Short mmCIF file of N, CA and C in Angstrom, two decimals:
data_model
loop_
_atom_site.label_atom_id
_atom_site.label_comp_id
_atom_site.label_asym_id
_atom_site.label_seq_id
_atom_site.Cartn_x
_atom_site.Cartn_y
_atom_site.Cartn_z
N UNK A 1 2.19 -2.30 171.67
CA UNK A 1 2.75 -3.03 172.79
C UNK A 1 3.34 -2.05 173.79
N UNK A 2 2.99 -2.36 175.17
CA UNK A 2 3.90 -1.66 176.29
C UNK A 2 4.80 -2.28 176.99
N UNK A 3 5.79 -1.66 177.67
CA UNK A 3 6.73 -2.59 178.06
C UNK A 3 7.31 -2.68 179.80
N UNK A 4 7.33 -3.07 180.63
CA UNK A 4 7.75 -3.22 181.15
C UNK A 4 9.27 -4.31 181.86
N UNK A 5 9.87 -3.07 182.18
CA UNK A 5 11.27 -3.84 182.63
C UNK A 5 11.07 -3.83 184.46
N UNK A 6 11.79 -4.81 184.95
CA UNK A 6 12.19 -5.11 186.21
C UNK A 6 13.16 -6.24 186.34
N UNK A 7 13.66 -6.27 187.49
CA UNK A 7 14.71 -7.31 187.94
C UNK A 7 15.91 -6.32 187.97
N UNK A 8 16.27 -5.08 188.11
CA UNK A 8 17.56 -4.86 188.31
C UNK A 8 17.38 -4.64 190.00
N UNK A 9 18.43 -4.10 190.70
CA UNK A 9 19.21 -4.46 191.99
C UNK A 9 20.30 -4.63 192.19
N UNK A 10 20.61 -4.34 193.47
CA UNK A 10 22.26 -4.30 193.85
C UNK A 10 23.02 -6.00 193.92
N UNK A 11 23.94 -5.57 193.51
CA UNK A 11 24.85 -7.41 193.42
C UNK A 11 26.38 -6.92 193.46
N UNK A 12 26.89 -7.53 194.12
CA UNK A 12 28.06 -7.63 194.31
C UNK A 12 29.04 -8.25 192.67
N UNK A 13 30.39 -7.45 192.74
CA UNK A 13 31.00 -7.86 191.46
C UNK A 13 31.18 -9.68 191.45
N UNK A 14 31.14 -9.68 190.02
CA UNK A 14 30.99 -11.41 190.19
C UNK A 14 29.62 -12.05 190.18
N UNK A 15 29.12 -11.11 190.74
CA UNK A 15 27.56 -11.95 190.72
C UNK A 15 26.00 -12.19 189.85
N UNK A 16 25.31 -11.77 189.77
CA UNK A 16 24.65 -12.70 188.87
C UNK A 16 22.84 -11.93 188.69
N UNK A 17 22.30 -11.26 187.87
CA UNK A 17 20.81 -10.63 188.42
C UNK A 17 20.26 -11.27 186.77
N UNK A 18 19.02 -11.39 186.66
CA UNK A 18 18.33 -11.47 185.42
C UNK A 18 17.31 -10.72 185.76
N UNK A 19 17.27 -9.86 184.48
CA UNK A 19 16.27 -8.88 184.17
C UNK A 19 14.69 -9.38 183.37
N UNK A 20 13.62 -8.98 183.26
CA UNK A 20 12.68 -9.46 182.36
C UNK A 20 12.24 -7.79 182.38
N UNK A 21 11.46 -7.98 180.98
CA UNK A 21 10.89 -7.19 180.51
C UNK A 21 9.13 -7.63 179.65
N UNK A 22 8.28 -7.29 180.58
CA UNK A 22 7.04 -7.97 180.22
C UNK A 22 6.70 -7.19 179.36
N UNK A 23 5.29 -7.84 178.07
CA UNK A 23 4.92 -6.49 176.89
C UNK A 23 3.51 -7.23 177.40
N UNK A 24 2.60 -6.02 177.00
CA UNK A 24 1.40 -6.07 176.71
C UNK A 24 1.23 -6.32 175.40
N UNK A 25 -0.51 -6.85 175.11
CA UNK A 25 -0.62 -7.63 173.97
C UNK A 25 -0.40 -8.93 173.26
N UNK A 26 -1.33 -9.27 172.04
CA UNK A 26 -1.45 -10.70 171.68
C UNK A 26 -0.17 -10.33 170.40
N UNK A 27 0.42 -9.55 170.34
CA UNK A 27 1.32 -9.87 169.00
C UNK A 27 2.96 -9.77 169.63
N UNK A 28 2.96 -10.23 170.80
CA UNK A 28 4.13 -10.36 170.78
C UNK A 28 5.43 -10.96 170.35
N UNK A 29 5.24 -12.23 169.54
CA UNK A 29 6.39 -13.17 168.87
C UNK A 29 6.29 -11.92 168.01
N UNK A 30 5.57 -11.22 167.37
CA UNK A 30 6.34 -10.83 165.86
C UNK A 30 6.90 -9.31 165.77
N UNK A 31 7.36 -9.26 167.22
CA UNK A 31 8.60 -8.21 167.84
C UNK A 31 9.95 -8.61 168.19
N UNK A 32 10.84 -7.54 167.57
CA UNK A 32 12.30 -8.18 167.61
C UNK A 32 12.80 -7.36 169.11
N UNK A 33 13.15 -7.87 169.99
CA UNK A 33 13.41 -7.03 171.10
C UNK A 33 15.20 -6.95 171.59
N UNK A 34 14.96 -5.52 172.13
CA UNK A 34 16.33 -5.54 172.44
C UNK A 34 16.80 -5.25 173.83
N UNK A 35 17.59 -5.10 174.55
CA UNK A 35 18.28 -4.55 175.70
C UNK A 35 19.49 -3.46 175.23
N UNK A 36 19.23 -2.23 175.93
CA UNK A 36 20.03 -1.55 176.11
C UNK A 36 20.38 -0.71 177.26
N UNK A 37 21.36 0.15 177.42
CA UNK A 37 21.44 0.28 179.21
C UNK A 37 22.38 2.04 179.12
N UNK A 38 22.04 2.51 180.09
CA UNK A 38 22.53 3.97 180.31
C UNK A 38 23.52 4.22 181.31
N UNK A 39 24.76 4.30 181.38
CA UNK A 39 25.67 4.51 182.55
C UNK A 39 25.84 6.26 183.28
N UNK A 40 25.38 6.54 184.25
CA UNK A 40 25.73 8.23 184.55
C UNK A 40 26.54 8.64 183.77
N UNK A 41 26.13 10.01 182.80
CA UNK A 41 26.99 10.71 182.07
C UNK A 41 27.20 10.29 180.68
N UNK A 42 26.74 9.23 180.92
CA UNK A 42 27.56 8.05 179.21
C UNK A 42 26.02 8.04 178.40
N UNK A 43 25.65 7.94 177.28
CA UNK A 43 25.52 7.65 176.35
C UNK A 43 24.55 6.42 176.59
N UNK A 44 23.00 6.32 175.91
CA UNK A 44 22.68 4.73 175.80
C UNK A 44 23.21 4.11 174.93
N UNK A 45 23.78 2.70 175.56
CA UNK A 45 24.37 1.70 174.25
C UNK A 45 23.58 0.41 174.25
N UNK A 46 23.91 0.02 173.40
CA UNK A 46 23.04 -1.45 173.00
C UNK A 46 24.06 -2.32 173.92
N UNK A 47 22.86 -3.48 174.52
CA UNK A 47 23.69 -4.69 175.12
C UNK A 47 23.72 -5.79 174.31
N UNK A 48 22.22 -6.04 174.01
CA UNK A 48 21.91 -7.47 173.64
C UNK A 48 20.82 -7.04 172.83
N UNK A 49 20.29 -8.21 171.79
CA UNK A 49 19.07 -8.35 171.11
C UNK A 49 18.27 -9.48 170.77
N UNK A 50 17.23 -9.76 170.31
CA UNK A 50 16.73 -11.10 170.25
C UNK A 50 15.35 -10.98 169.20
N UNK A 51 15.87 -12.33 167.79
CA UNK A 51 14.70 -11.57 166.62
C UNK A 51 13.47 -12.53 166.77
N UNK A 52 12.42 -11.97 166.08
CA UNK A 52 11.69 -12.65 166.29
C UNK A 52 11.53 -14.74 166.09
N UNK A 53 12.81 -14.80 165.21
CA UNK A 53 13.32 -16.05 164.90
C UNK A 53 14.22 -16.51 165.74
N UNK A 54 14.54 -15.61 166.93
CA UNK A 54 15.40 -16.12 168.37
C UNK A 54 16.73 -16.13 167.58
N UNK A 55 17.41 -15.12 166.55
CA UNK A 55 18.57 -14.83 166.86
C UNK A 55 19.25 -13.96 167.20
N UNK A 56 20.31 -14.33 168.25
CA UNK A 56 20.65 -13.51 169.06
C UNK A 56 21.84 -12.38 168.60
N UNK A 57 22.17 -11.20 169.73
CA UNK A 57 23.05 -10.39 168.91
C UNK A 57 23.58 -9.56 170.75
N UNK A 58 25.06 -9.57 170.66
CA UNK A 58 25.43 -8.89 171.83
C UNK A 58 26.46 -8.41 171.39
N UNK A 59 26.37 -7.01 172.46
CA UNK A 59 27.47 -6.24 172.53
C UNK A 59 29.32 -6.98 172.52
N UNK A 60 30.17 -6.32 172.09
CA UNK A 60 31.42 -7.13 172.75
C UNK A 60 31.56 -6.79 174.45
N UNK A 61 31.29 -6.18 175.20
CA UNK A 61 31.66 -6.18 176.54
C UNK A 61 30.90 -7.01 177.03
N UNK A 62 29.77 -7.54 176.17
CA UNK A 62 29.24 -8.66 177.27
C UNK A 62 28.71 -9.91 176.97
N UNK A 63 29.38 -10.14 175.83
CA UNK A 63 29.16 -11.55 175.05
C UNK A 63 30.20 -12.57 175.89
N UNK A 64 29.22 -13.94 176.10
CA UNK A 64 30.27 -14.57 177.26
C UNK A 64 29.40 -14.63 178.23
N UNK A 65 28.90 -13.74 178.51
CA UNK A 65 28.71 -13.38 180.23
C UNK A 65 27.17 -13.42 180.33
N UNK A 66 26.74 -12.18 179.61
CA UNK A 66 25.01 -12.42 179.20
C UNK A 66 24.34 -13.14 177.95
N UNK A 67 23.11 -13.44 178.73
CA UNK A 67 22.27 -14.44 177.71
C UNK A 67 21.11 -13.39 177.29
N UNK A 68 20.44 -13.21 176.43
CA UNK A 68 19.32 -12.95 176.11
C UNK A 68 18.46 -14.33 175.40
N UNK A 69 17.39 -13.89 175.98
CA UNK A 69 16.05 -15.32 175.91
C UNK A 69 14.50 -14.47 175.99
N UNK A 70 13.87 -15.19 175.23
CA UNK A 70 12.35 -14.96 175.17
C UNK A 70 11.34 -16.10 175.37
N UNK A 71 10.38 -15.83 176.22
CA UNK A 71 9.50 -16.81 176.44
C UNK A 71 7.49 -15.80 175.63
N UNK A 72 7.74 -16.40 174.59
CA UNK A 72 6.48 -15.93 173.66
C UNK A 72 5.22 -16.28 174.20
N UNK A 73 5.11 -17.84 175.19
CA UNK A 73 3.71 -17.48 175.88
C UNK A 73 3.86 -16.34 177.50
N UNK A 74 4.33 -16.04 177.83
CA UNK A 74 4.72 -15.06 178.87
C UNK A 74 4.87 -13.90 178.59
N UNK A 75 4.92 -13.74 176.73
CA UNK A 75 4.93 -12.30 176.59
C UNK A 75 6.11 -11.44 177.35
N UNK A 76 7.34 -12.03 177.59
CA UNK A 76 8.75 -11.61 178.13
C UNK A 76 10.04 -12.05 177.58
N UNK A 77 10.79 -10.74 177.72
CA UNK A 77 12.51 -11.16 177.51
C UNK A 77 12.99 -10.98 178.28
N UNK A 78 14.31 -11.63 178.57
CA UNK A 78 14.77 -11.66 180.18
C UNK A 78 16.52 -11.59 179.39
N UNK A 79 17.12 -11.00 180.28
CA UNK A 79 18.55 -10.61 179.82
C UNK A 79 19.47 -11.80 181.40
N UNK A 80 20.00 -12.53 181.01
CA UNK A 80 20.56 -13.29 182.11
C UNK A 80 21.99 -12.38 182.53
N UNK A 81 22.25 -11.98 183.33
CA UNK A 81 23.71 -11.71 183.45
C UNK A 81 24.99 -11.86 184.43
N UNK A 82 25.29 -12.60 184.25
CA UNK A 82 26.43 -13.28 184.99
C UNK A 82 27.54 -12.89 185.24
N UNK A 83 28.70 -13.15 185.78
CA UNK A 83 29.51 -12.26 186.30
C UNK A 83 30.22 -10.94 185.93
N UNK A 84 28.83 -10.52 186.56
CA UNK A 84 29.07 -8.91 186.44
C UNK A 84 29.94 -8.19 186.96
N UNK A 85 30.32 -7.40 186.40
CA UNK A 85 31.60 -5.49 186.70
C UNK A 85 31.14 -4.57 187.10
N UNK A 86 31.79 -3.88 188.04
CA UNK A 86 31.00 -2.44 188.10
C UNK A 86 30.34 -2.03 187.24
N UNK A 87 31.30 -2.22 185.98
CA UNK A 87 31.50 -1.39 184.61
C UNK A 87 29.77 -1.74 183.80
N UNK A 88 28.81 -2.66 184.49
CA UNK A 88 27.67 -3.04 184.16
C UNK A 88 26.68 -2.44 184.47
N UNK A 89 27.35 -1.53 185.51
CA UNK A 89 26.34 -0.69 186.30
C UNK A 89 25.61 0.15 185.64
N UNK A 90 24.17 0.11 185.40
CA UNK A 90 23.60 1.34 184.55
C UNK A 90 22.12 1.22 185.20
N UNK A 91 21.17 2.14 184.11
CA UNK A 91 19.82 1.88 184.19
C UNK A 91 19.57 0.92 182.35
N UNK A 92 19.05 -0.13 182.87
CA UNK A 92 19.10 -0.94 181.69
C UNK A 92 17.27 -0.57 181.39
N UNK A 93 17.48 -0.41 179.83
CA UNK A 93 15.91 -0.23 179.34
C UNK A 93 15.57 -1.73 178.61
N UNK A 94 14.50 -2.01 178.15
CA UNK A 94 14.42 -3.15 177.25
C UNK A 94 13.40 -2.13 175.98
N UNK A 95 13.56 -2.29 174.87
CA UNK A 95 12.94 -2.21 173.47
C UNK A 95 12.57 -3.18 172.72
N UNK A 96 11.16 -2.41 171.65
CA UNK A 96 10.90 -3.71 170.92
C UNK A 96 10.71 -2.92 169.57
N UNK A 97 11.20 -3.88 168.47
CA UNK A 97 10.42 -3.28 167.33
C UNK A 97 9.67 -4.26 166.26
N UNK A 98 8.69 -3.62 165.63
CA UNK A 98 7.54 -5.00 164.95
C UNK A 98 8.69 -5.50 163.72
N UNK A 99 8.29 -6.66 163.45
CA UNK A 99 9.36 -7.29 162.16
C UNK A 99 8.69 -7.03 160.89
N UNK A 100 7.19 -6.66 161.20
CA UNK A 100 6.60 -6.90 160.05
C UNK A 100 7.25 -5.27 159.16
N UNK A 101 7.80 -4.39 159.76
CA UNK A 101 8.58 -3.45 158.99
C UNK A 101 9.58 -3.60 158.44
N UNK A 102 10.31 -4.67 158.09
CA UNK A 102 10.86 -5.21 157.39
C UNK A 102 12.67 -5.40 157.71
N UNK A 103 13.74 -5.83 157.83
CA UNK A 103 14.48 -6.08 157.75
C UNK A 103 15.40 -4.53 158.94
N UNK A 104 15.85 -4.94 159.70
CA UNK A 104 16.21 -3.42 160.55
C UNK A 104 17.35 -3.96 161.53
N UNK A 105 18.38 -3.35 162.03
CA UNK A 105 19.52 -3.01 162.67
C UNK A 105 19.37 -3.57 163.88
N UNK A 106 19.42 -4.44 164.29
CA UNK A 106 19.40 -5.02 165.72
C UNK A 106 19.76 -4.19 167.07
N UNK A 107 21.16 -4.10 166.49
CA UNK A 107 21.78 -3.67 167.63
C UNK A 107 21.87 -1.42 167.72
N UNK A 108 20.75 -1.06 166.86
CA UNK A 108 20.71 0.30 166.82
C UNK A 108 19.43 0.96 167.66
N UNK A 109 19.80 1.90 168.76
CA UNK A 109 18.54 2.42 169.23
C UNK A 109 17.45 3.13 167.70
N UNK A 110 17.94 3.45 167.00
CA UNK A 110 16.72 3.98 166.17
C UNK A 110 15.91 2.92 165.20
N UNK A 111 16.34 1.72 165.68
CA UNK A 111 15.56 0.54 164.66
C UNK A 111 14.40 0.67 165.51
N UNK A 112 14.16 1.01 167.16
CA UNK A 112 12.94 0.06 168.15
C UNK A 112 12.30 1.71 168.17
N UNK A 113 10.72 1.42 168.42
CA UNK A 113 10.07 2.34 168.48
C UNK A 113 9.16 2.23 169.76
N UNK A 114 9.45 1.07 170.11
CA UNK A 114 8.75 1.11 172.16
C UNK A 114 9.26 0.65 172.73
N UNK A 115 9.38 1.70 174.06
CA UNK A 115 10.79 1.62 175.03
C UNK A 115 10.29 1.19 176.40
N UNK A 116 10.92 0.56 177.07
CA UNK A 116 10.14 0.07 178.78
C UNK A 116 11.12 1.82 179.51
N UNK A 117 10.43 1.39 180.87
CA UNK A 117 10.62 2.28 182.08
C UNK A 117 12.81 2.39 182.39
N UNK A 118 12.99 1.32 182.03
CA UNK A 118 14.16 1.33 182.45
C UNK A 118 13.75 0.89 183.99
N UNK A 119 15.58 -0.03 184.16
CA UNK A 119 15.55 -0.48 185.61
C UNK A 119 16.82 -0.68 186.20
N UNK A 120 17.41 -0.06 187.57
CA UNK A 120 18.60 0.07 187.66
C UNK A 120 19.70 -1.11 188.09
N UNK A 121 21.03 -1.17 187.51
CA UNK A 121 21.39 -2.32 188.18
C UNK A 121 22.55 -1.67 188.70
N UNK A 122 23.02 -1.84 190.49
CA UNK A 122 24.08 -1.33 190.73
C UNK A 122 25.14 -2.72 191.03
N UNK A 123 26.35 -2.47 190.74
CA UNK A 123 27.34 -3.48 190.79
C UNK A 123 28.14 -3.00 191.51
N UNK A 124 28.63 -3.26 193.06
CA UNK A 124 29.61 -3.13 193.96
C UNK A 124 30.87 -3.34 193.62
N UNK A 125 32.05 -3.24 193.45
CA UNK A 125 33.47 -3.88 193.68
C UNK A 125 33.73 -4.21 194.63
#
């Protein structure tokens, strides 16, 4: 599977962008996908995740606020995110990893083994 992310862009604090991340390929339900995001200087951290059984898993800074959702005939996950902080500001990537490897860490970059382009979201104050 390949991945593509888009939908980030500038938004004012408070406001509101949803991301998708399209995959190539017919096996997409039986990928557990995740969102994670890079701030200048900082570290990638996990945001959100979503299993192939649609359960969900978020960070504490942004549980509340963002949704993660998958649409399996569209072959996409889309990260909803709602009133956003500066502090949101990053380049957000989306990941996927197959389930059929058996039981794995949701919320850990070394569980996913295919990564999208990354896409930037800037948040004004």
């Amino acid at each position: 599977v390949q991945l593509q992310a888009s939908g980030g862009g500038l938004v004012q604090a408070g406001g509101s962008l949803r991301l998708s991340c399209a995959a190539s390929g017919r096996t997409f339900s039986m990928y557990g996908m995740g969102w994670f995001r890079q701030a200048p200087g900082k570290e990638r951290d996990f945001v959100a995740a979503i299993s192939r059984l649609r359960s969900t898993y978020y960070a504490d800074s942004v549980k509340g606020r963002f949704t993660i959702s998958r649409d399996n005939a569209k072959n996409t996950v889309y990260l909803q995110m709602n009133s956003l902080k500066p502090e949101d500001a990053a380049v957000y990537y989306c990941a996927a990893v197959h389930s059929g490897g058996g039981a794995y860490n949701s919320t850990a970059q070394s569980s996913y083994h295919v990564w999208g382009q990354g896409t930037l979201v800037t948040v004004s104050s």
